[in-house]
Short mmCIF file of C-alpha atoms in Angstrom, two decimals:
data_model
loop_
_atom_site.label_atom_id
_atom_site.label_comp_id
_atom_site.label_asym_id
_atom_site.label_seq_id
_atom_site.Cartn_x
_atom_site.Cartn_y
_atom_site.Cartn_z
CA UNK A 1 33.55 1.38 64.99
CA UNK A 2 33.50 4.03 67.67
CA UNK A 3 34.15 7.71 68.12
CA UNK A 4 35.21 9.15 71.47
CA UNK A 5 36.79 12.53 72.05
CA UNK A 6 38.26 14.04 75.19
CA UNK A 7 38.95 17.77 75.41
CA UNK A 8 40.93 19.26 78.29
CA UNK A 9 40.76 23.06 78.39
CA UNK A 10 41.72 25.62 81.01
CA UNK A 11 38.34 25.43 82.73
CA UNK A 12 37.77 21.70 82.63
CA UNK A 13 37.20 18.45 80.80
CA UNK A 14 34.69 17.31 78.15
CA UNK A 15 34.32 13.61 77.31
CA UNK A 16 31.96 12.47 74.54
CA UNK A 17 31.40 8.95 73.22
CA UNK A 18 28.99 7.23 70.89
CA UNK A 19 27.41 3.88 71.81
CA UNK A 20 27.38 1.85 68.61
CA UNK A 21 29.18 -1.44 68.31
CA UNK A 22 29.13 -3.49 65.18
CA UNK A 23 30.43 -6.79 63.90
CA UNK A 24 29.80 -6.01 60.25
CA UNK A 25 27.04 -3.64 59.17
CA UNK A 26 24.41 -6.33 59.79
CA UNK A 27 25.15 -6.77 63.48
CA UNK A 28 24.78 -3.50 65.32
CA UNK A 29 24.21 -2.99 69.01
CA UNK A 30 24.27 -0.26 71.65
CA UNK A 31 26.84 -0.39 74.46
CA UNK A 32 27.91 2.33 76.82
CA UNK A 33 31.53 3.29 76.10
CA UNK A 34 31.83 6.23 78.50
CA UNK A 35 32.19 5.31 82.16
CA UNK A 36 32.26 7.54 85.21
CA UNK A 37 34.03 6.84 88.51
CA UNK A 38 33.13 9.62 90.88
CA UNK A 39 33.37 10.45 94.56
CA UNK A 40 32.16 14.06 94.68
CA UNK A 41 34.76 16.24 96.32
CA UNK A 42 37.35 13.47 96.16
CA UNK A 43 37.75 12.28 92.58
CA UNK A 44 36.26 12.44 89.11
CA UNK A 45 37.56 9.84 86.68
CA UNK A 46 36.05 9.07 83.26
CA UNK A 47 37.06 6.32 80.90
CA UNK A 48 36.03 6.01 77.24
CA UNK A 49 36.75 2.84 75.28
CA UNK A 50 37.29 1.90 71.65
CA UNK A 51 38.26 -1.31 69.92
CA UNK A 52 37.24 -4.92 70.38
CA UNK A 53 34.23 -5.05 72.71
CA UNK A 54 35.30 -8.27 74.47
CA UNK A 55 38.66 -6.68 75.27
CA UNK A 56 37.26 -3.39 76.54
CA UNK A 57 34.60 -5.13 78.62
CA UNK A 58 37.22 -7.42 80.18
CA UNK A 59 39.39 -4.40 80.98
CA UNK A 60 36.40 -2.67 82.61
CA UNK A 61 35.68 -5.77 84.71
CA UNK A 62 39.30 -5.98 85.83
CA UNK A 63 39.28 -2.29 86.73
CA UNK A 64 36.13 -2.81 88.73
CA UNK A 65 37.48 -5.89 90.58
CA UNK A 66 40.88 -4.28 91.08
CA UNK A 67 44.37 -5.01 89.77
CA UNK A 68 47.37 -5.66 91.98
CA UNK A 69 50.06 -2.98 91.92
CA UNK A 70 53.30 -5.00 91.58
CA UNK A 71 55.28 -2.35 93.50
CA UNK A 72 53.04 -2.03 96.55
CA UNK A 73 51.12 -5.32 96.43
CA UNK A 74 47.89 -3.36 96.89
CA UNK A 75 44.72 -3.97 94.91
CA UNK A 76 44.05 -0.81 92.92
CA UNK A 77 40.84 0.41 91.31
CA UNK A 78 39.96 3.73 89.68
CA UNK A 79 38.18 4.59 92.95
CA UNK A 80 41.31 4.29 95.09
CA UNK A 81 44.41 5.10 92.98
CA UNK A 82 46.08 8.20 94.40
CA UNK A 83 46.68 10.14 91.14
CA UNK A 84 45.66 10.35 87.48
CA UNK A 85 49.11 9.17 86.44
CA UNK A 86 48.70 6.07 88.62
CA UNK A 87 45.21 5.66 87.11
CA UNK A 88 46.72 5.64 83.60
CA UNK A 89 49.27 3.06 84.71
CA UNK A 90 46.47 1.00 86.27
CA UNK A 91 44.46 1.03 83.03
CA UNK A 92 47.63 0.01 81.15
CA UNK A 93 48.20 -2.91 83.54
CA UNK A 94 44.58 -4.04 83.16
CA UNK A 95 44.95 -4.00 79.35
CA UNK A 96 48.16 -6.04 79.59
CA UNK A 97 46.45 -8.61 81.83
CA UNK A 98 43.65 -9.03 79.29
CA UNK A 99 46.27 -9.36 76.56
CA UNK A 100 47.98 -12.13 78.52
CA UNK A 101 44.69 -14.01 78.92
CA UNK A 102 42.82 -13.35 75.65
CA UNK A 103 45.12 -11.38 73.34
CA UNK A 104 47.64 -14.13 72.71
CA UNK A 105 44.87 -16.55 71.74
CA UNK A 106 43.14 -13.91 69.61
CA UNK A 107 46.32 -13.30 67.65
CA UNK A 108 46.72 -17.06 67.02
CA UNK A 109 43.31 -16.83 65.31
CA UNK A 110 44.41 -13.76 63.29
CA UNK A 111 42.29 -11.37 65.33
CA UNK A 112 43.82 -8.06 66.31
CA UNK A 113 44.08 -7.25 70.01
CA UNK A 114 42.60 -3.85 69.43
CA UNK A 115 41.76 -1.54 72.30
CA UNK A 116 42.32 2.16 73.02
CA UNK A 117 41.04 4.19 75.94
CA UNK A 118 40.69 7.83 76.91
CA UNK A 119 41.15 8.44 80.61
CA UNK A 120 40.31 11.90 81.90
CA UNK A 121 39.75 13.39 85.30
CA UNK A 122 41.13 14.74 88.52
CA UNK A 123 41.98 13.09 91.84
CA UNK A 124 42.28 14.97 95.13
CA UNK A 125 44.70 17.87 94.99
CA UNK A 126 46.28 16.60 91.75
CA UNK A 127 46.01 18.26 88.34
CA UNK A 128 43.16 17.52 85.94
CA UNK A 129 44.60 15.27 83.23
CA UNK A 130 43.61 13.50 80.02
CA UNK A 131 45.40 10.36 78.76
CA UNK A 132 45.11 8.07 75.77
CA UNK A 133 46.06 4.49 76.68
CA UNK A 134 47.09 2.15 73.86
CA UNK A 135 46.70 -1.61 73.47
CA UNK A 136 50.25 -2.21 74.78
CA UNK A 137 49.30 -0.37 77.96
CA UNK A 138 51.46 2.68 77.18
CA UNK A 139 49.89 6.14 77.27
CA UNK A 140 50.20 9.69 75.98
CA UNK A 141 48.83 12.78 77.66
CA UNK A 142 47.03 15.85 76.32
CA UNK A 143 49.00 19.09 76.70
CA UNK A 144 48.49 22.83 76.35
CA UNK A 145 49.47 22.54 72.67
CA UNK A 146 47.30 19.49 71.96
CA UNK A 147 44.30 19.77 74.25
CA UNK A 148 42.17 17.05 72.66
CA UNK A 149 42.57 13.33 72.07
CA UNK A 150 40.40 11.07 69.91
CA UNK A 151 39.97 7.30 69.69
CA UNK A 152 38.12 5.05 67.26
CA UNK A 153 37.35 6.88 64.00
CA UNK A 154 39.15 10.22 64.46
CA UNK A 155 39.45 11.68 60.97
CA UNK A 156 36.01 13.02 60.05
CA UNK A 157 35.72 14.92 63.31
CA UNK A 158 39.28 16.21 63.48
CA UNK A 159 39.28 19.24 61.12
CA UNK A 160 36.85 21.28 63.26
CA UNK A 161 38.83 20.50 66.43
CA UNK A 162 42.13 21.34 64.71
CA UNK A 163 40.75 24.73 63.76
CA UNK A 164 38.78 25.73 66.81
CA UNK A 165 40.05 24.09 70.01
CA UNK A 166 42.77 25.65 72.10
CA UNK A 167 43.64 25.49 75.78
CA UNK A 168 41.71 28.72 76.40
CA UNK A 169 38.50 27.65 74.62
CA UNK A 170 35.55 28.10 77.01
CA UNK A 171 34.24 24.87 78.50
CA UNK A 172 30.77 25.22 76.98
CA UNK A 173 32.29 25.96 73.56
CA UNK A 174 34.50 22.88 73.93
CA UNK A 175 31.33 20.88 74.58
CA UNK A 176 29.63 22.32 71.47
CA UNK A 177 32.74 21.69 69.36
CA UNK A 178 32.89 18.12 70.62
CA UNK A 179 29.25 17.65 69.59
CA UNK A 180 29.95 19.15 66.14
CA UNK A 181 32.94 16.84 65.78
CA UNK A 182 30.70 13.91 66.73
CA UNK A 183 28.08 15.06 64.22
CA UNK A 184 30.64 15.09 61.38
CA UNK A 185 31.60 11.54 62.30
CA UNK A 186 28.00 10.33 62.60
CA UNK A 187 27.26 11.74 59.14
CA UNK A 188 30.17 9.98 57.44
CA UNK A 189 30.62 6.69 59.32
CA UNK A 190 27.70 4.30 59.83
CA UNK A 191 29.69 2.48 62.52
CA UNK A 192 29.26 5.47 64.82
CA UNK A 193 25.77 6.07 66.15
CA UNK A 194 23.42 7.65 68.66
CA UNK A 195 22.83 7.72 71.60
CA UNK A 196 25.78 9.90 72.60
CA UNK A 197 27.10 10.01 76.18
CA UNK A 198 28.58 13.17 77.64
CA UNK A 199 30.49 13.98 80.80
CA UNK A 200 31.63 17.53 81.54
CA UNK A 201 33.60 18.45 84.66
CA UNK A 202 34.93 21.82 85.74
CA UNK A 203 38.53 21.94 86.87
CA UNK A 204 38.88 21.52 90.66
CA UNK A 205 35.18 20.74 91.15
CA UNK A 206 36.01 17.03 91.65
CA UNK A 207 32.58 16.07 90.37
CA UNK A 208 30.73 15.99 87.04
CA UNK A 209 28.65 19.07 86.25
CA UNK A 210 27.03 17.28 83.30
CA UNK A 211 26.35 13.60 82.77
CA UNK A 212 23.95 13.36 79.90
CA UNK A 213 22.82 10.99 77.16
CA UNK A 214 21.69 12.41 73.82
CA UNK A 215 18.97 10.13 72.46
CA UNK A 216 17.74 9.88 68.88
CA UNK A 217 15.65 12.94 67.97
CA UNK A 218 16.79 15.03 70.90
CA UNK A 219 15.71 18.55 69.85
CA UNK A 220 18.90 20.41 70.84
CA UNK A 221 21.27 18.03 69.03
CA UNK A 222 19.03 18.00 65.94
CA UNK A 223 19.00 21.81 66.01
CA UNK A 224 22.82 21.92 66.41
CA UNK A 225 23.24 19.62 63.39
CA UNK A 226 20.90 21.71 61.25
CA UNK A 227 22.44 25.02 62.30
CA UNK A 228 25.92 23.69 61.63
CA UNK A 229 25.02 22.44 58.16
CA UNK A 230 23.32 25.75 57.35
CA UNK A 231 26.30 27.72 58.67
CA UNK A 232 28.73 25.71 56.54
CA UNK A 233 26.65 26.32 53.43
CA UNK A 234 26.47 30.04 54.19
CA UNK A 235 30.21 30.11 54.90
CA UNK A 236 31.33 28.67 51.58
CA UNK A 237 28.88 30.83 49.68
CA UNK A 238 30.30 33.93 51.39
CA UNK A 239 33.83 33.18 50.16
CA UNK A 240 34.62 35.14 46.96
CA UNK A 241 35.09 33.25 43.71
CA UNK A 242 38.66 32.42 42.66
CA UNK A 243 40.09 35.13 40.39
CA UNK A 244 40.95 32.48 37.79
CA UNK A 245 37.27 31.42 37.71
CA UNK A 246 35.80 34.88 37.43
CA UNK A 247 35.26 35.26 33.73
CA UNK A 248 35.15 31.64 32.64
CA UNK A 249 32.58 29.98 34.92
CA UNK B 1 49.82 10.14 50.80
CA UNK B 2 47.61 11.96 48.35
CA UNK B 3 44.29 13.70 48.17
CA UNK B 4 42.35 13.98 44.91
CA UNK B 5 38.68 14.82 44.54
CA UNK B 6 36.46 14.79 41.49
CA UNK B 7 33.06 16.52 41.55
CA UNK B 8 30.55 16.06 38.73
CA UNK B 9 27.64 18.49 38.94
CA UNK B 10 24.92 19.49 36.48
CA UNK B 11 27.05 22.18 34.88
CA UNK B 12 30.38 20.38 34.71
CA UNK B 13 33.37 18.73 36.29
CA UNK B 14 35.91 19.82 38.92
CA UNK B 15 39.11 17.83 39.48
CA UNK B 16 41.56 18.81 42.23
CA UNK B 17 44.75 17.03 43.29
CA UNK B 18 47.68 17.72 45.55
CA UNK B 19 51.26 17.02 44.43
CA UNK B 20 53.02 15.59 47.46
CA UNK B 21 54.57 12.15 47.44
CA UNK B 22 56.34 10.71 50.41
CA UNK B 23 58.21 7.61 51.40
CA UNK B 24 58.14 8.29 55.13
CA UNK B 25 57.98 11.82 56.48
CA UNK B 26 61.68 12.34 55.75
CA UNK B 27 61.45 11.77 52.01
CA UNK B 28 58.99 14.18 50.45
CA UNK B 29 58.79 15.20 46.80
CA UNK B 30 56.47 16.99 44.38
CA UNK B 31 54.89 15.09 41.47
CA UNK B 32 51.97 16.08 39.29
CA UNK B 33 49.05 13.73 39.96
CA UNK B 34 46.42 15.43 37.79
CA UNK B 35 46.78 14.87 34.06
CA UNK B 36 44.83 16.40 31.20
CA UNK B 37 44.17 14.82 27.79
CA UNK B 38 42.41 17.38 25.70
CA UNK B 39 41.44 17.99 22.09
CA UNK B 40 39.32 21.13 22.30
CA UNK B 41 35.93 20.51 20.74
CA UNK B 42 36.56 16.77 20.59
CA UNK B 43 37.42 15.46 24.05
CA UNK B 44 38.35 16.48 27.56
CA UNK B 45 39.74 13.69 29.75
CA UNK B 46 41.40 14.16 33.13
CA UNK B 47 43.07 11.52 35.24
CA UNK B 48 44.10 11.89 38.90
CA UNK B 49 46.26 9.25 40.54
CA UNK B 50 46.85 7.98 44.07
CA UNK B 51 48.88 5.14 45.48
CA UNK B 52 52.35 3.80 44.79
CA UNK B 53 54.17 6.29 42.55
CA UNK B 54 56.00 3.63 40.53
CA UNK B 55 52.67 2.00 39.73
CA UNK B 56 50.85 5.18 38.79
CA UNK B 57 53.76 6.41 36.64
CA UNK B 58 53.92 3.06 34.83
CA UNK B 59 50.16 3.22 34.20
CA UNK B 60 50.52 6.76 32.83
CA UNK B 61 53.34 5.63 30.52
CA UNK B 62 51.27 2.71 29.24
CA UNK B 63 48.29 5.01 28.64
CA UNK B 64 50.56 7.35 26.72
CA UNK B 65 52.10 4.56 24.59
CA UNK B 66 48.73 2.88 24.10
CA UNK B 67 47.25 -0.43 25.23
CA UNK B 68 45.83 -3.04 22.88
CA UNK B 69 42.10 -3.57 23.06
CA UNK B 70 41.73 -7.38 23.14
CA UNK B 71 38.34 -7.21 21.38
CA UNK B 72 39.32 -5.01 18.44
CA UNK B 73 43.10 -5.48 18.34
CA UNK B 74 43.47 -1.70 18.15
CA UNK B 75 45.98 0.31 20.18
CA UNK B 76 43.97 2.60 22.43
CA UNK B 77 45.03 5.77 24.24
CA UNK B 78 42.98 8.32 26.16
CA UNK B 79 43.24 10.51 23.05
CA UNK B 80 41.48 8.01 20.79
CA UNK B 81 39.06 5.87 22.86
CA UNK B 82 35.52 6.52 21.63
CA UNK B 83 33.76 6.96 25.02
CA UNK B 84 34.37 7.62 28.70
CA UNK B 85 33.25 4.08 29.53
CA UNK B 86 35.87 2.74 27.12
CA UNK B 87 38.37 5.13 28.70
CA UNK B 88 37.64 3.66 32.15
CA UNK B 89 38.09 0.15 30.75
CA UNK B 90 41.36 1.25 29.12
CA UNK B 91 42.69 2.61 32.43
CA UNK B 92 41.66 -0.65 34.10
CA UNK B 93 43.53 -2.69 31.47
CA UNK B 94 46.64 -0.52 31.88
CA UNK B 95 46.54 -1.07 35.66
CA UNK B 96 46.20 -4.84 35.15
CA UNK B 97 49.19 -4.86 32.76
CA UNK B 98 51.33 -3.09 35.35
CA UNK B 99 50.12 -5.57 37.97
CA UNK B 100 51.20 -8.46 35.73
CA UNK B 101 54.68 -6.94 35.29
CA UNK B 102 55.41 -5.31 38.67
CA UNK B 103 52.56 -6.13 41.04
CA UNK B 104 53.23 -9.83 41.37
CA UNK B 105 56.88 -9.19 42.24
CA UNK B 106 55.93 -6.37 44.62
CA UNK B 107 53.60 -8.68 46.53
CA UNK B 108 56.36 -11.30 46.83
CA UNK B 109 58.33 -8.61 48.68
CA UNK B 110 55.31 -7.78 50.90
CA UNK B 111 54.62 -4.49 49.13
CA UNK B 112 51.01 -3.62 48.36
CA UNK B 113 50.07 -3.05 44.73
CA UNK B 114 48.29 0.12 45.63
CA UNK B 115 46.84 2.41 42.98
CA UNK B 116 43.52 4.23 42.55
CA UNK B 117 42.56 6.71 39.87
CA UNK B 118 39.85 9.24 39.20
CA UNK B 119 38.93 9.54 35.54
CA UNK B 120 36.62 12.39 34.57
CA UNK B 121 35.65 13.98 31.32
CA UNK B 122 33.59 13.95 28.17
CA UNK B 123 34.24 12.54 24.71
CA UNK B 124 32.43 13.69 21.57
CA UNK B 125 28.65 13.50 21.87
CA UNK B 126 28.85 11.23 24.95
CA UNK B 127 27.84 12.18 28.48
CA UNK B 128 30.26 13.81 30.89
CA UNK B 129 31.29 11.12 33.37
CA UNK B 130 33.43 10.58 36.45
CA UNK B 131 34.90 7.18 37.41
CA UNK B 132 37.02 5.79 40.21
CA UNK B 133 39.24 2.96 38.98
CA UNK B 134 40.61 0.51 41.56
CA UNK B 135 43.83 -1.48 41.64
CA UNK B 136 42.10 -4.54 40.19
CA UNK B 137 41.09 -2.43 37.18
CA UNK B 138 37.40 -2.38 38.14
CA UNK B 139 35.60 0.95 38.39
CA UNK B 140 32.65 2.74 39.94
CA UNK B 141 30.94 5.83 38.56
CA UNK B 142 29.65 9.00 40.22
CA UNK B 143 25.87 9.42 40.03
CA UNK B 144 23.21 12.07 40.69
CA UNK B 145 23.02 10.82 44.29
CA UNK B 146 26.78 10.65 44.82
CA UNK B 147 28.28 13.37 42.67
CA UNK B 148 31.80 13.31 44.10
CA UNK B 149 34.55 10.70 44.40
CA UNK B 150 37.74 10.90 46.44
CA UNK B 151 41.01 8.95 46.38
CA UNK B 152 44.03 8.89 48.68
CA UNK B 153 43.18 10.35 52.09
CA UNK B 154 39.41 10.98 51.84
CA UNK B 155 38.21 11.34 55.42
CA UNK B 156 39.28 14.82 56.57
CA UNK B 157 37.80 16.44 53.47
CA UNK B 158 34.61 14.40 53.28
CA UNK B 159 32.31 16.06 55.87
CA UNK B 160 32.08 19.37 53.99
CA UNK B 161 31.36 17.57 50.70
CA UNK B 162 28.76 15.33 52.36
CA UNK B 163 26.94 18.39 53.63
CA UNK B 164 27.22 20.80 50.75
CA UNK B 165 27.63 19.04 47.39
CA UNK B 166 24.63 17.97 45.35
CA UNK B 167 24.08 17.47 41.63
CA UNK B 168 22.67 21.00 41.33
CA UNK B 169 25.54 22.78 43.13
CA UNK B 170 26.87 25.57 40.89
CA UNK B 171 30.15 24.76 39.20
CA UNK B 172 32.06 27.62 40.85
CA UNK B 173 30.69 26.59 44.28
CA UNK B 174 31.78 23.02 43.57
CA UNK B 175 35.26 24.37 42.88
CA UNK B 176 35.28 26.35 46.14
CA UNK B 177 33.99 23.34 48.10
CA UNK B 178 36.68 21.17 46.55
CA UNK B 179 39.30 23.70 47.68
CA UNK B 180 37.83 23.79 51.21
CA UNK B 181 37.87 19.98 51.28
CA UNK B 182 41.51 20.07 50.18
CA UNK B 183 42.30 22.66 52.87
CA UNK B 184 40.84 20.43 55.60
CA UNK B 185 43.04 17.58 54.37
CA UNK B 186 46.16 19.75 54.11
CA UNK B 187 45.63 20.92 57.70
CA UNK B 188 45.34 17.42 59.14
CA UNK B 189 47.62 15.22 57.00
CA UNK B 190 51.27 16.15 56.40
CA UNK B 191 51.39 13.67 53.52
CA UNK B 192 49.17 15.98 51.47
CA UNK B 193 50.77 19.23 50.30
CA UNK B 194 50.82 22.22 48.00
CA UNK B 195 51.00 22.95 45.11
CA UNK B 196 47.42 22.00 44.18
CA UNK B 197 46.40 21.29 40.58
CA UNK B 198 42.93 22.14 39.33
CA UNK B 199 40.98 21.35 36.17
CA UNK B 200 37.44 22.65 35.67
CA UNK B 201 35.38 21.86 32.57
CA UNK B 202 31.85 22.92 31.72
CA UNK B 203 29.52 20.23 30.47
CA UNK B 204 29.48 19.98 26.66
CA UNK B 205 32.33 22.49 26.24
CA UNK B 206 34.74 19.63 25.43
CA UNK B 207 37.64 21.67 26.74
CA UNK B 208 38.96 22.84 30.10
CA UNK B 209 37.83 26.29 31.22
CA UNK B 210 40.35 26.28 34.05
CA UNK B 211 43.72 24.55 34.32
CA UNK B 212 45.49 26.09 37.25
CA UNK B 213 48.17 25.35 39.82
CA UNK B 214 47.86 26.85 43.31
CA UNK B 215 51.39 27.52 44.57
CA UNK B 216 52.48 28.08 48.18
CA UNK B 217 51.36 31.52 49.41
CA UNK B 218 48.89 32.10 46.59
CA UNK B 219 46.80 34.99 47.96
CA UNK B 220 43.34 33.67 47.01
CA UNK B 221 43.87 30.23 48.54
CA UNK B 222 45.39 31.75 51.69
CA UNK B 223 42.37 34.07 51.94
CA UNK B 224 39.96 31.15 51.42
CA UNK B 225 41.65 29.19 54.22
CA UNK B 226 41.49 32.14 56.61
CA UNK B 227 37.89 32.99 55.78
CA UNK B 228 36.87 29.37 56.20
CA UNK B 229 38.55 29.07 59.62
CA UNK B 230 36.98 32.36 60.73
CA UNK B 231 33.55 31.27 59.47
CA UNK B 232 33.77 27.96 61.35
CA UNK B 233 34.67 29.75 64.57
CA UNK B 234 31.78 32.19 64.12
CA UNK B 235 29.44 29.32 63.25
CA UNK B 236 30.02 27.30 66.41
CA UNK B 237 29.84 30.39 68.57
CA UNK B 238 26.46 31.27 67.05
CA UNK B 239 24.96 27.93 68.06
CA UNK B 240 23.03 28.22 71.36
CA UNK B 241 24.36 26.45 74.44
CA UNK B 242 22.89 23.03 75.27
CA UNK B 243 19.95 23.35 77.67
CA UNK B 244 21.63 20.85 80.02
CA UNK B 245 24.70 23.13 80.18
CA UNK B 246 22.86 26.37 80.77
CA UNK B 247 23.00 26.71 84.52
CA UNK B 248 25.98 24.54 85.34
CA UNK B 249 28.77 25.75 83.03
#
């Protein structure tokens, strides 16, 4: 399992991903799922991956080697595509190439061709954008109304984002909310685990302000988890009792 | 979809269930999923159902008519079984009878025989117990370490329970936490909807102290939802910024 979240607010982009992969609970490993393609001043592209590890690694290799654009005949990579929209199309084409090579055979053996990616960033004078690319290579984009996208195991970490994230949320608050969302997922799903990778980029900076890995026992993240748990306990205790419970319980 | 939660703490039992059923998002209806079998002073048994509505209604009808106990030859209902363990076995037998009649045919038509139930209560001098009965008729039981069980859509509402519920949680706090867990699920899954049914029973009272239905726009539940959202926003804002974000964001 995996949990990755991308949050695109007015002031910039937050991308957070765990690093656990597992084939059953008795075969757990650590793999980086958050990748950064950066040319400071020129482009900042991040890609987070979920799903079958062989598929996502093959897609990453293709993206690194380059994929031919059927319209122009040029070899495209995330370091040379001219816009985020073209980058999303490129990722989609890479996924479809891996499907053509491996996916068809996987399905014959009753394995699911399962891959989803979050692609966020900004290229040149273009807008900062955040996409979710599906296993068929199609994509959706985050908007003002829905400023965050999640892949992997989204449900445990979604309630806090649903309540607290909007387009105008400050970038540092978006980062904290992403970490809280990750914490809720870590607590409830063993398939999601530390270390946690983070990239934060301000809009129009065209470089990452933060690239950071939270290791086990990192004091700030431990403190955030404890404060959040304590705050939740205080919050429910501060809510009045139901009127229908007042005399009977 | 459905969300039902049962919480068994030192002082008693909380059962909460929504009432929405849907066959696609364009076919939504309201059905009671939380049922009470009570003989004050003698027994308090509650049953919450999730899954295919035809299956759960057939199981309820069988439980009402009675199911023969193959060991004793007697016709058992939830109003006459001598213990909660026997009640869980009875519910399991009723599910297996419905599988024999309808489930086999459903599977031929590629429909899943999908039903899960929460059974909580206390009978006579026996212990108060909480079971989750699966579609094969087998069951697990809540324990001191895991005092709550969920059926239907469990994930959105699980983080708050994971953090805040323990065996020694006060009964009224368990009720409030169950409502908060329900609120998180309502917010994120359209297949779960108001009204919400509640049963609360103190240990050894052998009757329900609270049987209540929360309707749309009930002031207390609306207030709880608003206070909870406000408390979450205040909680994340009160957490210090990450040290690695301090100078750059």
